[in-house]
Short mmCIF file of C-alpha atoms (C1' of nucleotides) in Angstrom, two decimals:
data_model
loop_
_atom_site.label_atom_id
_atom_site.label_comp_id
_atom_site.label_asym_id
_atom_site.label_seq_id
_atom_site.Cartn_x
_atom_site.Cartn_y
_atom_site.Cartn_z
CA UNK A 1 11.31 8.01 -15.37
CA UNK A 2 14.49 7.03 -17.16
CA UNK A 3 16.84 4.39 -15.78
CA UNK A 4 19.38 6.20 -13.60
CA UNK A 5 22.19 3.97 -14.80
CA UNK A 6 21.24 4.80 -18.35
CA UNK A 7 21.42 8.51 -17.55
CA UNK A 8 24.79 8.06 -15.87
CA UNK A 9 26.22 6.07 -18.78
CA UNK A 10 24.71 8.22 -21.55
CA UNK A 11 24.74 11.76 -20.17
CA UNK A 12 25.56 13.39 -23.49
CA UNK A 13 22.71 11.67 -25.32
CA UNK A 14 20.33 12.49 -22.48
CA UNK A 15 21.39 16.15 -22.57
CA UNK A 16 20.96 16.34 -26.32
CA UNK A 17 17.49 14.86 -25.96
CA UNK A 18 16.51 17.40 -23.31
CA UNK A 19 17.65 20.13 -25.68
CA UNK A 20 15.73 18.66 -28.63
CA UNK A 21 12.62 18.66 -26.53
CA UNK A 22 13.16 22.19 -25.26
CA UNK A 23 12.75 21.00 -21.70
CA UNK A 24 14.23 22.16 -18.49
CA UNK A 25 16.10 19.32 -16.82
CA UNK A 26 19.61 18.90 -15.51
CA UNK A 27 21.18 15.58 -16.41
CA UNK A 28 24.54 16.46 -14.86
CA UNK A 29 22.87 17.19 -11.56
CA UNK A 30 21.07 13.86 -11.68
CA UNK A 31 24.33 12.03 -12.29
CA UNK A 32 25.96 13.89 -9.41
CA UNK A 33 23.09 13.19 -7.04
CA UNK A 34 22.98 9.57 -8.11
CA UNK A 35 26.66 9.19 -7.29
CA UNK A 36 26.25 10.83 -3.91
CA UNK A 37 23.18 8.80 -3.14
CA UNK A 38 24.89 5.52 -3.98
CA UNK A 39 27.89 6.43 -1.89
CA UNK A 40 25.72 7.37 1.04
CA UNK A 41 23.63 4.25 0.67
CA UNK A 42 26.57 1.89 0.61
CA UNK A 43 28.01 3.54 3.72
CA UNK A 44 24.65 3.16 5.36
CA UNK A 45 24.40 -0.49 4.41
CA UNK A 46 27.83 -1.07 5.79
CA UNK A 47 26.78 0.44 9.13
CA UNK A 48 23.64 -1.67 9.16
CA UNK A 49 25.74 -4.76 8.57
CA UNK A 50 27.83 -3.79 11.58
CA UNK A 51 24.67 -3.27 13.63
CA UNK A 52 23.29 -6.67 12.63
CA UNK A 53 26.61 -8.25 13.42
CA UNK A 54 26.75 -6.53 16.79
CA UNK A 55 23.23 -7.64 17.66
CA UNK A 56 23.89 -11.25 16.75
CA UNK A 57 26.90 -11.33 19.06
CA UNK A 58 24.48 -10.81 21.93
CA UNK A 59 22.43 -13.90 21.27
CA UNK A 60 24.22 -16.18 23.69
CA UNK A 61 25.20 -15.88 27.34
CA UNK A 62 27.75 -13.16 27.93
CA UNK A 63 29.50 -11.68 30.89
CA UNK A 64 28.04 -8.36 32.01
CA UNK A 65 31.16 -6.51 30.90
CA UNK A 66 31.05 -8.01 27.42
CA UNK A 67 27.35 -7.32 27.13
CA UNK A 68 27.68 -3.73 28.26
CA UNK A 69 30.51 -3.06 25.88
CA UNK A 70 28.48 -4.47 22.99
CA UNK A 71 25.50 -2.36 24.00
CA UNK A 72 27.69 0.71 23.98
CA UNK A 73 28.94 -0.12 20.50
CA UNK A 74 25.38 -0.69 19.41
CA UNK A 75 24.30 2.68 20.69
CA UNK A 76 27.10 4.36 18.82
CA UNK A 77 26.14 2.56 15.60
CA UNK A 78 22.54 3.46 16.15
CA UNK A 79 23.21 7.18 16.19
CA UNK A 80 25.50 6.99 13.17
CA UNK A 81 22.85 5.07 11.28
CA UNK A 82 20.16 7.59 12.17
CA UNK A 83 22.29 10.43 10.87
CA UNK A 84 23.23 8.69 7.64
CA UNK A 85 19.66 7.55 7.10
CA UNK A 86 18.36 11.08 7.04
CA UNK A 87 21.15 12.15 4.72
CA UNK A 88 20.39 9.25 2.38
CA UNK A 89 16.65 9.87 2.38
CA UNK A 90 17.30 13.48 1.61
CA UNK A 91 19.54 12.65 -1.33
CA UNK A 92 17.04 10.13 -2.59
CA UNK A 93 14.19 12.59 -2.68
CA UNK A 94 16.31 15.24 -4.40
CA UNK A 95 17.49 12.64 -6.86
CA UNK A 96 14.02 11.42 -7.63
CA UNK A 97 12.61 14.88 -8.11
CA UNK A 98 15.45 15.88 -10.44
CA UNK A 99 15.32 12.57 -12.29
CA UNK A 100 11.60 12.83 -12.87
CA UNK A 101 12.19 16.06 -14.80
CA UNK A 102 14.21 14.20 -17.39
CA UNK A 103 12.04 13.25 -20.37
CA UNK A 104 12.01 9.95 -22.14
CA UNK A 105 14.43 9.46 -25.00
CA UNK A 106 12.93 10.11 -28.42
CA UNK A 107 12.58 7.72 -31.33
CA UNK A 108 15.39 8.36 -33.82
CA UNK A 109 12.82 9.06 -36.53
CA UNK A 110 10.78 11.54 -34.47
CA UNK A 111 11.15 14.92 -36.18
CA UNK A 112 13.23 17.39 -34.22
CA UNK A 113 11.50 20.68 -33.65
CA UNK A 114 10.01 23.01 -31.11
CA UNK A 115 6.37 23.55 -31.95
CA UNK A 116 3.53 21.67 -33.55
CA UNK A 117 4.24 23.48 -36.82
CA UNK A 118 7.28 21.30 -37.09
CA UNK A 119 5.32 18.07 -36.85
CA UNK A 120 5.79 15.88 -39.88
CA UNK A 121 2.66 15.22 -41.91
CA UNK A 122 2.53 11.53 -42.76
CA UNK A 123 -0.66 11.43 -44.76
CA UNK A 124 -4.11 12.86 -45.34
CA UNK A 125 -7.19 10.63 -45.27
CA UNK A 126 -10.60 11.58 -46.64
CA UNK A 127 -11.50 14.72 -48.52
CA UNK A 128 -11.69 18.20 -47.10
CA UNK A 129 -15.27 19.29 -47.84
CA UNK A 130 -16.12 22.27 -49.97
CA UNK A 131 -19.26 24.18 -49.19
CA UNK A 132 -21.31 26.24 -51.58
CA UNK A 133 -22.44 28.25 -48.59
CA UNK A 134 -20.66 29.86 -45.67
CA UNK A 135 -20.14 27.02 -43.18
CA UNK A 136 -20.85 27.66 -39.51
CA UNK A 137 -18.61 26.66 -36.66
CA UNK A 138 -19.79 24.16 -34.06
CA UNK A 139 -20.63 26.90 -31.57
CA UNK A 140 -23.12 28.45 -34.00
CA UNK A 141 -24.44 25.05 -35.05
CA UNK A 142 -24.73 23.98 -31.46
CA UNK A 143 -26.73 27.04 -30.59
CA UNK A 144 -29.04 26.94 -33.60
CA UNK A 145 -29.84 23.28 -33.17
CA UNK A 146 -29.95 23.45 -29.37
CA UNK A 147 -27.15 20.94 -28.97
CA UNK A 148 -24.59 22.74 -26.83
CA UNK A 149 -25.30 25.36 -24.19
CA UNK A 150 -22.52 27.45 -22.74
CA UNK A 151 -24.16 30.32 -20.87
CA UNK A 152 -26.00 28.28 -18.30
CA UNK A 153 -23.01 25.98 -17.94
CA UNK A 154 -20.95 29.03 -17.11
CA UNK A 155 -23.53 30.05 -14.53
CA UNK A 156 -23.52 26.62 -12.95
CA UNK A 157 -19.89 25.52 -13.30
CA UNK A 158 -17.84 28.31 -14.85
CA UNK A 159 -16.36 29.04 -18.24
CA UNK A 160 -15.27 26.19 -20.51
CA UNK A 161 -18.07 23.98 -19.26
CA UNK A 162 -21.04 23.06 -21.37
CA UNK A 163 -24.30 21.18 -21.38
CA UNK A 164 -24.43 18.65 -24.19
CA UNK A 165 -28.09 18.58 -25.05
CA UNK A 166 -30.63 16.61 -27.02
CA UNK A 167 -29.16 14.78 -30.01
CA UNK A 168 -25.64 15.83 -29.01
CA UNK A 169 -26.07 13.86 -25.79
CA UNK A 170 -27.22 10.86 -27.81
CA UNK A 171 -24.28 11.40 -30.12
CA UNK A 172 -21.89 11.07 -27.19
CA UNK A 173 -23.44 7.76 -26.24
CA UNK A 174 -23.45 6.61 -29.86
CA UNK A 175 -19.81 7.53 -30.43
CA UNK A 176 -18.86 5.79 -27.21
CA UNK A 177 -20.58 2.60 -28.21
CA UNK A 178 -19.25 2.80 -31.76
CA UNK A 179 -15.67 3.05 -30.48
CA UNK A 180 -16.14 0.35 -27.89
CA UNK A 181 -17.56 -2.07 -30.46
CA UNK A 182 -14.52 -1.60 -32.65
CA UNK A 183 -12.11 -1.99 -29.75
CA UNK A 184 -13.80 -5.12 -28.44
CA UNK A 185 -13.44 -6.70 -31.86
CA UNK A 186 -9.73 -5.92 -31.70
CA UNK A 187 -9.38 -7.74 -28.40
CA UNK A 188 -9.40 -4.82 -25.99
CA UNK A 189 -10.80 -5.43 -22.50
CA UNK A 190 -13.26 -2.65 -21.81
CA UNK A 191 -13.86 -0.90 -18.54
CA UNK A 192 -15.41 2.25 -17.19
CA UNK A 193 -12.61 3.60 -15.05
CA UNK A 194 -12.53 5.77 -11.93
CA UNK A 195 -12.46 9.49 -12.60
CA UNK A 196 -10.25 10.05 -9.57
CA UNK A 197 -6.75 8.72 -9.00
CA UNK A 198 -3.98 9.03 -6.42
CA UNK A 199 -1.07 11.39 -6.88
CA UNK A 200 1.55 8.65 -7.00
CA UNK A 201 -0.24 7.03 -9.90
CA UNK A 202 -0.41 10.38 -11.71
CA UNK A 203 3.29 10.85 -11.15
CA UNK A 204 4.06 7.36 -12.38
CA UNK A 205 2.27 8.10 -15.62
CA UNK A 206 4.35 11.25 -15.95
CA UNK A 207 1.99 13.96 -14.74
CA UNK A 208 3.10 16.41 -12.15
CA UNK A 209 -0.10 17.42 -10.37
CA UNK A 210 1.71 19.59 -7.84
CA UNK A 211 3.52 21.64 -10.45
CA UNK A 212 2.69 25.27 -11.03
CA UNK A 213 1.47 24.79 -14.58
CA UNK A 214 -0.30 21.57 -13.85
CA UNK A 215 -3.31 20.86 -16.02
CA UNK A 216 -4.66 18.57 -13.31
CA UNK A 217 -7.32 19.31 -10.71
CA UNK A 218 -6.23 18.26 -7.23
CA UNK A 219 -8.80 17.41 -4.62
CA UNK A 220 -8.15 19.55 -1.61
CA UNK A 221 -7.21 17.80 1.61
CA UNK A 222 -6.49 14.49 -0.11
CA UNK A 223 -3.73 12.93 -2.16
CA UNK A 224 -6.11 12.48 -5.08
CA UNK A 225 -6.80 14.20 -8.37
CA UNK A 226 -9.46 14.25 -11.04
CA UNK A 227 -8.06 12.31 -13.96
CA UNK A 228 -7.14 14.13 -17.14
CA UNK A 229 -7.41 10.89 -19.09
CA UNK A 230 -8.09 7.20 -18.48
CA UNK A 231 -4.45 6.64 -19.41
CA UNK A 232 -3.82 7.40 -15.75
CA UNK A 233 -6.13 4.79 -14.32
CA UNK A 234 -5.43 2.17 -16.98
CA UNK A 235 -1.71 2.63 -16.45
CA UNK A 236 -2.16 2.46 -12.71
CA UNK A 237 -4.23 -0.71 -13.06
CA UNK A 238 -1.16 -2.97 -13.10
CA UNK A 239 1.10 -0.73 -11.01
CA UNK A 240 3.52 -2.62 -8.76
CA UNK A 241 2.64 -5.89 -10.44
CA UNK A 242 4.56 -8.52 -12.31
CA UNK A 243 2.18 -9.17 -15.15
CA UNK A 244 1.88 -12.15 -17.44
CA UNK A 245 2.66 -11.26 -21.04
CA UNK A 246 3.20 -14.85 -22.17
CA UNK A 247 -0.16 -14.81 -23.94
CA UNK A 248 0.64 -11.57 -25.70
CA UNK A 249 0.25 -7.90 -24.87
CA UNK A 250 -2.57 -6.63 -22.65
CA UNK A 251 -4.98 -4.40 -24.55
CA UNK A 252 -7.27 -2.30 -22.39
CA UNK A 253 -9.91 0.27 -23.24
CA UNK A 254 -11.26 2.74 -20.75
CA UNK A 255 -14.26 5.03 -20.77
CA UNK A 256 -13.83 8.02 -18.52
CA UNK A 257 -14.44 11.65 -18.00
CA UNK A 258 -11.38 13.82 -18.41
CA UNK A 259 -10.84 16.93 -16.34
CA UNK A 260 -8.36 19.62 -17.29
CA UNK A 261 -7.71 23.00 -15.79
CA UNK A 262 -6.57 24.61 -19.06
CA UNK A 263 -5.48 27.69 -17.18
CA UNK A 264 -4.83 30.61 -19.48
CA UNK A 265 -5.82 28.79 -22.63
CA UNK A 266 -8.16 31.01 -24.59
CA UNK A 267 -8.63 32.57 -27.97
CA UNK A 268 -9.78 31.65 -31.39
CA UNK A 269 -8.25 28.18 -31.38
CA UNK A 270 -9.85 27.07 -28.15
CA UNK A 271 -13.36 28.28 -28.76
CA UNK A 272 -16.44 26.23 -28.11
CA UNK A 273 -15.83 22.70 -26.95
CA UNK A 274 -12.34 22.43 -28.46
CA UNK A 275 -10.64 23.07 -25.13
CA UNK A 276 -12.86 22.42 -22.12
CA UNK A 277 -12.57 21.48 -18.46
CA UNK A 278 -14.50 18.25 -18.82
CA UNK A 279 -15.13 15.80 -21.61
CA UNK A 280 -15.64 12.11 -22.17
CA UNK A 281 -12.96 10.02 -23.77
CA UNK A 282 -12.53 6.42 -24.82
CA UNK A 283 -8.89 5.54 -24.37
CA UNK A 284 -6.71 2.64 -25.44
CA UNK A 285 -3.87 1.42 -23.26
CA UNK A 286 -1.41 -1.40 -23.89
CA UNK A 287 1.15 -3.22 -21.78
CA UNK A 288 3.68 -5.17 -23.82
CA UNK A 289 7.24 -6.43 -24.13
CA UNK A 290 9.90 -3.94 -25.26
CA UNK A 291 10.36 -5.60 -28.63
CA UNK A 292 6.64 -5.30 -29.37
CA UNK A 293 5.99 -1.64 -28.67
CA UNK A 294 7.01 -0.11 -32.00
CA UNK A 295 4.67 -2.31 -34.01
CA UNK A 296 1.83 -1.92 -31.51
CA UNK A 297 2.22 1.82 -31.81
CA UNK A 298 1.53 1.47 -35.53
CA UNK A 299 -1.48 -0.70 -34.72
CA UNK A 300 -2.93 1.91 -32.39
CA UNK A 301 -2.50 4.56 -35.05
CA UNK A 302 -4.26 2.33 -37.56
CA UNK A 303 -7.16 1.78 -35.18
CA UNK A 304 -7.54 5.53 -34.74
CA UNK A 305 -7.52 5.92 -38.51
CA UNK A 306 -10.11 3.18 -38.87
CA UNK A 307 -12.40 4.85 -36.35
CA UNK A 308 -12.27 8.23 -38.07
CA UNK A 309 -12.39 6.83 -41.57
CA UNK A 310 -15.58 5.10 -40.42
CA UNK A 311 -16.94 8.43 -39.25
CA UNK A 312 -16.13 9.95 -42.67
CA UNK A 313 -14.11 12.70 -41.03
CA UNK A 314 -11.24 14.06 -43.12
CA UNK A 315 -8.02 13.99 -41.14
CA UNK A 316 -4.29 13.98 -41.44
CA UNK A 317 -1.72 12.04 -39.47
CA UNK A 318 1.35 13.73 -38.08
CA UNK A 319 4.53 12.42 -36.50
CA UNK A 320 4.87 14.71 -33.50
CA UNK A 321 8.12 16.66 -33.21
CA UNK A 322 10.38 16.33 -30.19
CA UNK A 323 9.34 19.64 -28.64
CA UNK A 324 5.70 18.65 -28.68
CA UNK A 325 6.15 15.12 -27.39
CA UNK A 326 5.68 15.64 -23.67
CA UNK A 327 7.86 13.89 -21.10
CA UNK A 328 6.79 10.26 -21.26
CA UNK A 329 6.46 9.72 -25.01
CA UNK A 330 9.18 8.15 -27.09
CA UNK A 331 7.16 8.73 -30.19
CA UNK A 332 3.73 10.18 -30.80
CA UNK A 333 1.29 10.33 -33.67
CA UNK A 334 -1.57 12.78 -33.72
CA UNK A 335 -4.67 12.61 -35.86
CA UNK A 336 -5.82 16.07 -36.80
CA UNK A 337 -9.32 16.39 -38.20
CA UNK A 338 -10.35 19.02 -40.63
CA UNK A 339 -12.51 21.54 -38.79
CA UNK A 340 -14.23 23.94 -41.21
CA UNK A 341 -15.06 26.36 -38.41
CA UNK A 342 -11.54 26.59 -37.07
CA UNK A 343 -9.58 29.71 -37.88
CA UNK A 344 -10.47 31.84 -40.89
CA UNK A 345 -11.24 29.18 -43.47
CA UNK A 346 -11.00 25.98 -41.54
CA UNK A 347 -7.94 24.28 -40.14
CA UNK A 348 -6.67 21.00 -38.80
CA UNK A 349 -7.35 20.37 -35.13
CA UNK A 350 -6.02 17.54 -33.00
CA UNK A 351 -8.59 14.81 -32.32
CA UNK A 352 -6.51 11.88 -31.17
CA UNK A 353 -3.00 11.12 -30.14
CA UNK A 354 -1.15 7.88 -29.62
CA UNK A 355 2.13 7.53 -27.76
CA UNK A 356 4.69 4.85 -27.25
CA UNK A 357 6.03 5.55 -23.76
CA UNK A 358 8.47 2.62 -23.81
CA UNK A 359 9.48 1.80 -20.21
CA UNK A 360 9.27 5.41 -18.98
CA UNK A 361 5.92 5.05 -17.21
CA UNK A 362 6.26 1.39 -16.30
CA UNK A 363 9.56 1.96 -14.50
CA UNK A 364 8.10 4.32 -11.95
CA UNK A 365 4.81 2.47 -11.75
CA UNK A 366 6.66 -0.80 -11.20
CA UNK A 367 4.98 -2.76 -13.99
CA UNK A 368 7.16 -5.70 -14.95
CA UNK A 369 6.96 -9.14 -16.53
CA UNK A 370 9.09 -12.28 -16.60
CA UNK A 371 10.95 -12.84 -19.85
CA UNK A 372 11.74 -16.25 -21.36
CA UNK A 373 14.73 -16.68 -19.08
CA UNK A 374 12.67 -15.83 -16.00
CA UNK A 375 14.28 -12.43 -15.64
CA UNK A 376 12.11 -9.60 -14.39
CA UNK A 377 11.92 -6.91 -17.04
CA UNK A 378 10.14 -3.55 -17.13
CA UNK A 379 7.20 -3.49 -19.55
CA UNK A 380 6.50 -1.01 -22.25
CA UNK A 381 3.27 0.98 -22.23
CA UNK A 382 1.38 2.70 -25.00
CA UNK A 383 -1.74 4.77 -25.09
CA UNK A 384 -3.97 6.20 -27.71
CA UNK A 385 -7.22 8.07 -28.02
CA UNK A 386 -10.01 6.05 -29.56
CA UNK A 387 -12.44 8.95 -29.41
CA UNK A 388 -12.37 12.18 -27.45
CA UNK A 389 -16.04 13.02 -27.66
CA UNK A 390 -15.88 16.81 -27.64
CA UNK A 391 -13.41 17.07 -30.48
CA UNK A 392 -15.05 14.29 -32.47
CA UNK A 393 -18.30 16.23 -32.16
CA UNK A 394 -16.69 19.35 -33.57
CA UNK A 395 -15.40 17.43 -36.58
CA UNK A 396 -18.69 15.66 -37.21
CA UNK A 397 -20.86 18.73 -36.77
CA UNK A 398 -18.75 21.09 -38.83
CA UNK A 399 -17.92 18.73 -41.69
CA UNK A 400 -21.41 17.32 -42.07
CA UNK A 401 -23.39 20.51 -41.91
CA UNK A 402 -25.76 21.15 -44.79
CA UNK A 403 -27.00 24.26 -46.44
CA UNK A 404 -30.34 24.14 -44.62
CA UNK A 405 -28.46 24.24 -41.30
CA UNK A 406 -28.98 20.58 -40.50
CA UNK A 407 -26.25 18.08 -39.65
CA UNK A 408 -26.03 14.75 -41.40
CA UNK A 409 -25.10 11.82 -39.15
CA UNK A 410 -22.36 9.54 -40.52
CA UNK A 411 -24.09 6.38 -41.71
CA UNK A 412 -22.01 4.12 -39.48
CA UNK A 413 -23.43 5.93 -36.43
CA UNK A 414 -27.08 5.82 -37.44
CA UNK A 415 -27.71 2.39 -35.89
CA UNK A 416 -26.38 3.83 -32.64
CA UNK A 417 -28.18 7.17 -32.72
CA UNK A 418 -31.50 6.15 -34.17
CA UNK A 419 -31.61 9.29 -36.32
CA UNK A 420 -29.71 10.22 -39.46
CA UNK A 421 -29.93 13.97 -39.35
CA UNK A 422 -30.11 16.70 -36.74
CA UNK A 423 -32.28 19.62 -37.73
"C1'" G B 1 -20.15 6.15 9.76
"C1'" G B 2 -20.06 2.50 14.42
"C1'" A B 3 -18.55 -2.42 16.73
"C1'" C B 4 -15.71 -6.66 16.56
"C1'" A B 5 -12.08 -10.05 13.82
"C1'" G B 6 -8.10 -10.34 10.72
"C1'" G B 7 -3.63 -8.87 7.19
"C1'" U B 8 3.09 -13.50 7.51
"C1'" G B 9 6.41 -16.55 1.26
"C1'" U B 10 2.89 -18.91 -5.00
"C1'" C B 11 -1.17 -20.68 -1.51
"C1'" C B 12 -2.69 -22.50 3.48
"C1'" G B 13 -0.67 -21.69 8.07
"C1'" A B 14 2.92 -21.43 12.78
"C1'" G B 15 5.42 -17.82 15.20
"C1'" U B 16 4.57 -12.60 21.13
"C1'" G B 17 12.05 -9.51 21.73
"C1'" G B 18 17.96 -12.31 19.88
"C1'" U B 19 19.72 -19.38 17.33
"C1'" U B 20 13.46 -17.02 12.16
"C1'" G B 21 14.55 -15.20 5.68
"C1'" A B 22 10.97 -17.05 8.56
"C1'" A B 23 8.41 -23.99 11.48
"C1'" G B 24 4.80 -27.31 9.18
"C1'" G B 25 1.82 -28.39 4.97
"C1'" A B 26 0.25 -27.70 -0.14
"C1'" G B 27 1.89 -26.36 -4.86
"C1'" C B 28 5.90 -26.18 -8.29
"C1'" A B 29 10.89 -28.03 -10.33
"C1'" C B 30 14.31 -31.95 -10.67
"C1'" G B 31 15.53 -37.04 -9.14
"C1'" C B 32 14.28 -42.08 -7.10
"C1'" C B 33 10.50 -45.82 -7.23
"C1'" U B 34 6.87 -47.77 -11.53
"C1'" G B 35 5.64 -51.27 -17.66
"C1'" G B 36 3.17 -46.28 -17.35
"C1'" A B 37 0.62 -43.33 -13.86
"C1'" A B 38 -1.13 -42.40 -8.86
"C1'" A B 39 0.73 -43.05 -4.10
"C1'" G B 40 5.38 -42.94 -1.70
"C1'" U B 41 10.20 -40.83 -1.26
"C1'" G B 42 14.80 -37.41 -1.72
"C1'" U B 43 16.51 -32.60 -2.91
"C1'" G B 44 15.47 -27.79 -4.24
"C1'" U B 45 12.08 -23.69 -4.48
"C1'" G B 46 10.54 -15.47 -2.41
"C1'" U B 47 11.33 -10.42 -4.13
"C1'" A B 48 14.08 -6.04 -4.75
"C1'" U B 49 18.66 -3.63 -4.71
"C1'" C B 50 24.26 -2.84 -4.74
"C1'" G B 51 28.46 -5.86 -6.50
"C1'" C B 52 32.62 -9.08 -11.71
"C1'" A B 53 32.12 -12.20 -7.61
"C1'" A B 54 32.19 -13.54 -2.60
"C1'" G B 55 28.79 -11.27 -0.21
"C1'" G B 56 25.97 -7.02 1.80
"C1'" U B 57 21.29 -4.47 2.60
"C1'" A B 58 15.96 -4.09 2.66
"C1'" C B 59 11.20 -6.50 2.80
"C1'" C B 60 6.16 -10.57 7.61
"C1'" G B 61 -0.39 -4.60 4.97
"C1'" G B 62 1.87 0.93 5.02
"C1'" G B 63 4.24 4.77 7.98
"C1'" G B 64 6.41 6.37 12.56
"C1'" G B 65 8.36 5.04 17.56
"C1'" U B 66 10.73 2.04 21.73
"C1'" U B 67 15.33 -1.15 21.94
"C1'" C B 68 22.16 -2.73 21.50
"C1'" G B 69 18.56 -5.94 18.65
"C1'" A B 70 11.46 -5.93 16.26
"C1'" A B 71 7.34 -10.35 12.20
"C1'" U B 72 7.06 -10.13 17.69
"C1'" C B 73 6.16 -4.20 22.09
"C1'" C B 74 3.78 1.05 21.37
"C1'" C B 75 1.25 4.88 18.13
"C1'" C B 76 -1.11 6.39 13.48
"C1'" C B 77 -3.05 4.95 8.84
"C1'" C B 78 -4.78 1.57 4.98
"C1'" C B 79 -7.11 -2.82 3.40
"C1'" U B 80 -10.20 -7.38 3.96
"C1'" G B 81 -14.16 -10.07 6.56
"C1'" U B 82 -18.60 -10.04 9.72
"C1'" C B 83 -22.59 -7.43 12.12
"C1'" C B 84 -25.23 -2.65 12.67
"C1'" G B 85 -26.49 2.13 10.52
"C1'" C B 86 -27.13 4.92 5.93
"C1'" C B 87 -27.98 4.88 0.94
"C1'" A B 88 -28.31 4.89 -5.52
#
RNA sequence: GGACAGGUGUCCGAGUGGUUGAAGGAGCACGCCUGGAAAGUGUGUGUAUCGCAAGGUACCGGGGGUUCGAAUCCCCCCCUGUCCGCCA
């Protein structure tokens, strides 16, 4: 959520930003509701002051007439307060629902554009492989080597589920441990996080689980959801807290399952395990001071690069354009791995993403810290994918396939897998 | 899941309808005392929000209710502890 005062004082900039992001939000309406809410609230507070004043007059001994007259006044105030309270609550909920539609401001350098085609390519790392044979996609490889099974998963759970089998299962564990080892060395505190979170935490992070197009599974009869990412639980971890940042930013890593509805997503570009209802992800999350977030964002991107350079996966880094940023992000970098089985002759496919959400999430979650002057300030939060297993598997399988149909394991993973080839 | 017992400020802990934003103590901060320290002693010490300020409002686990007035009475929920049951 943006600061309401900021919206009020910078409506034009906020409106321009909404337009750049191709989002549907009404800044003017927010300003109007904010004004009405404040007016209503100050009237209400005035009435409450009168009520408190009236009540304190009745502390001592009074004549019956005086007492009765005060009680009458009190009753009158009481009904006025009740009326104004419901009006104020009403305005507040309208205000908060309209305000939550307004996206975060974007970094001045974030490319302006509507779709991912307009993302700005920063660099390419590694070499796109050339094959002297027709490379298979991961679905074919997975079937031939008995690594991924879709049909029975569909029988058991539905489409876009899968059994990761045999060496692919080991590969998930190996990738997890590989990522965790790197993150621990960088000072991240590791945890395996809950796969379920409450709606208000989801909303604080910027998800809208009740929305029509929500990608989130809600658990019927509860106010809980399956998490789409550990960003939710790691961000909720310090919700409503005043945290201590005097020893530097808080770096957290979470291992979780991620559940996504992916309604309507189908076709060539979501085949196999590229877009699925459930996968495992190792996520980075950082709480820091406002002045630190830009440089930490670069650090997170570098860690992602280090992880995938280590895996010998060719990838490029893009600066995500405003239309593709999502609500909470101020700036976002994606790593896109080369996937030889994607599209006609291979294509880039997103494998990680790191966002600087500035104070957008922390404001609603109530995560603050005390600055040097003892003032309470809203933190900045950042998140980034260390490894999303399913997409990392695609990149590893498709890039490292060999003519005999086997898959070579990146050498850095061999100590974790115990095998160096899948055949 | 069942039965009790609890949930008050940074912490411990008093408080069962109005003079309590909250006794008392600890801690912390700043003084005094001391050669220095401990002890002692004095003063101060919550958060959020609106406001230039004065000041207002809200907050005693959360939500609702009763009342002119609620930390205090009533209802619902949550959490913690202990015991029992069940279980990986």
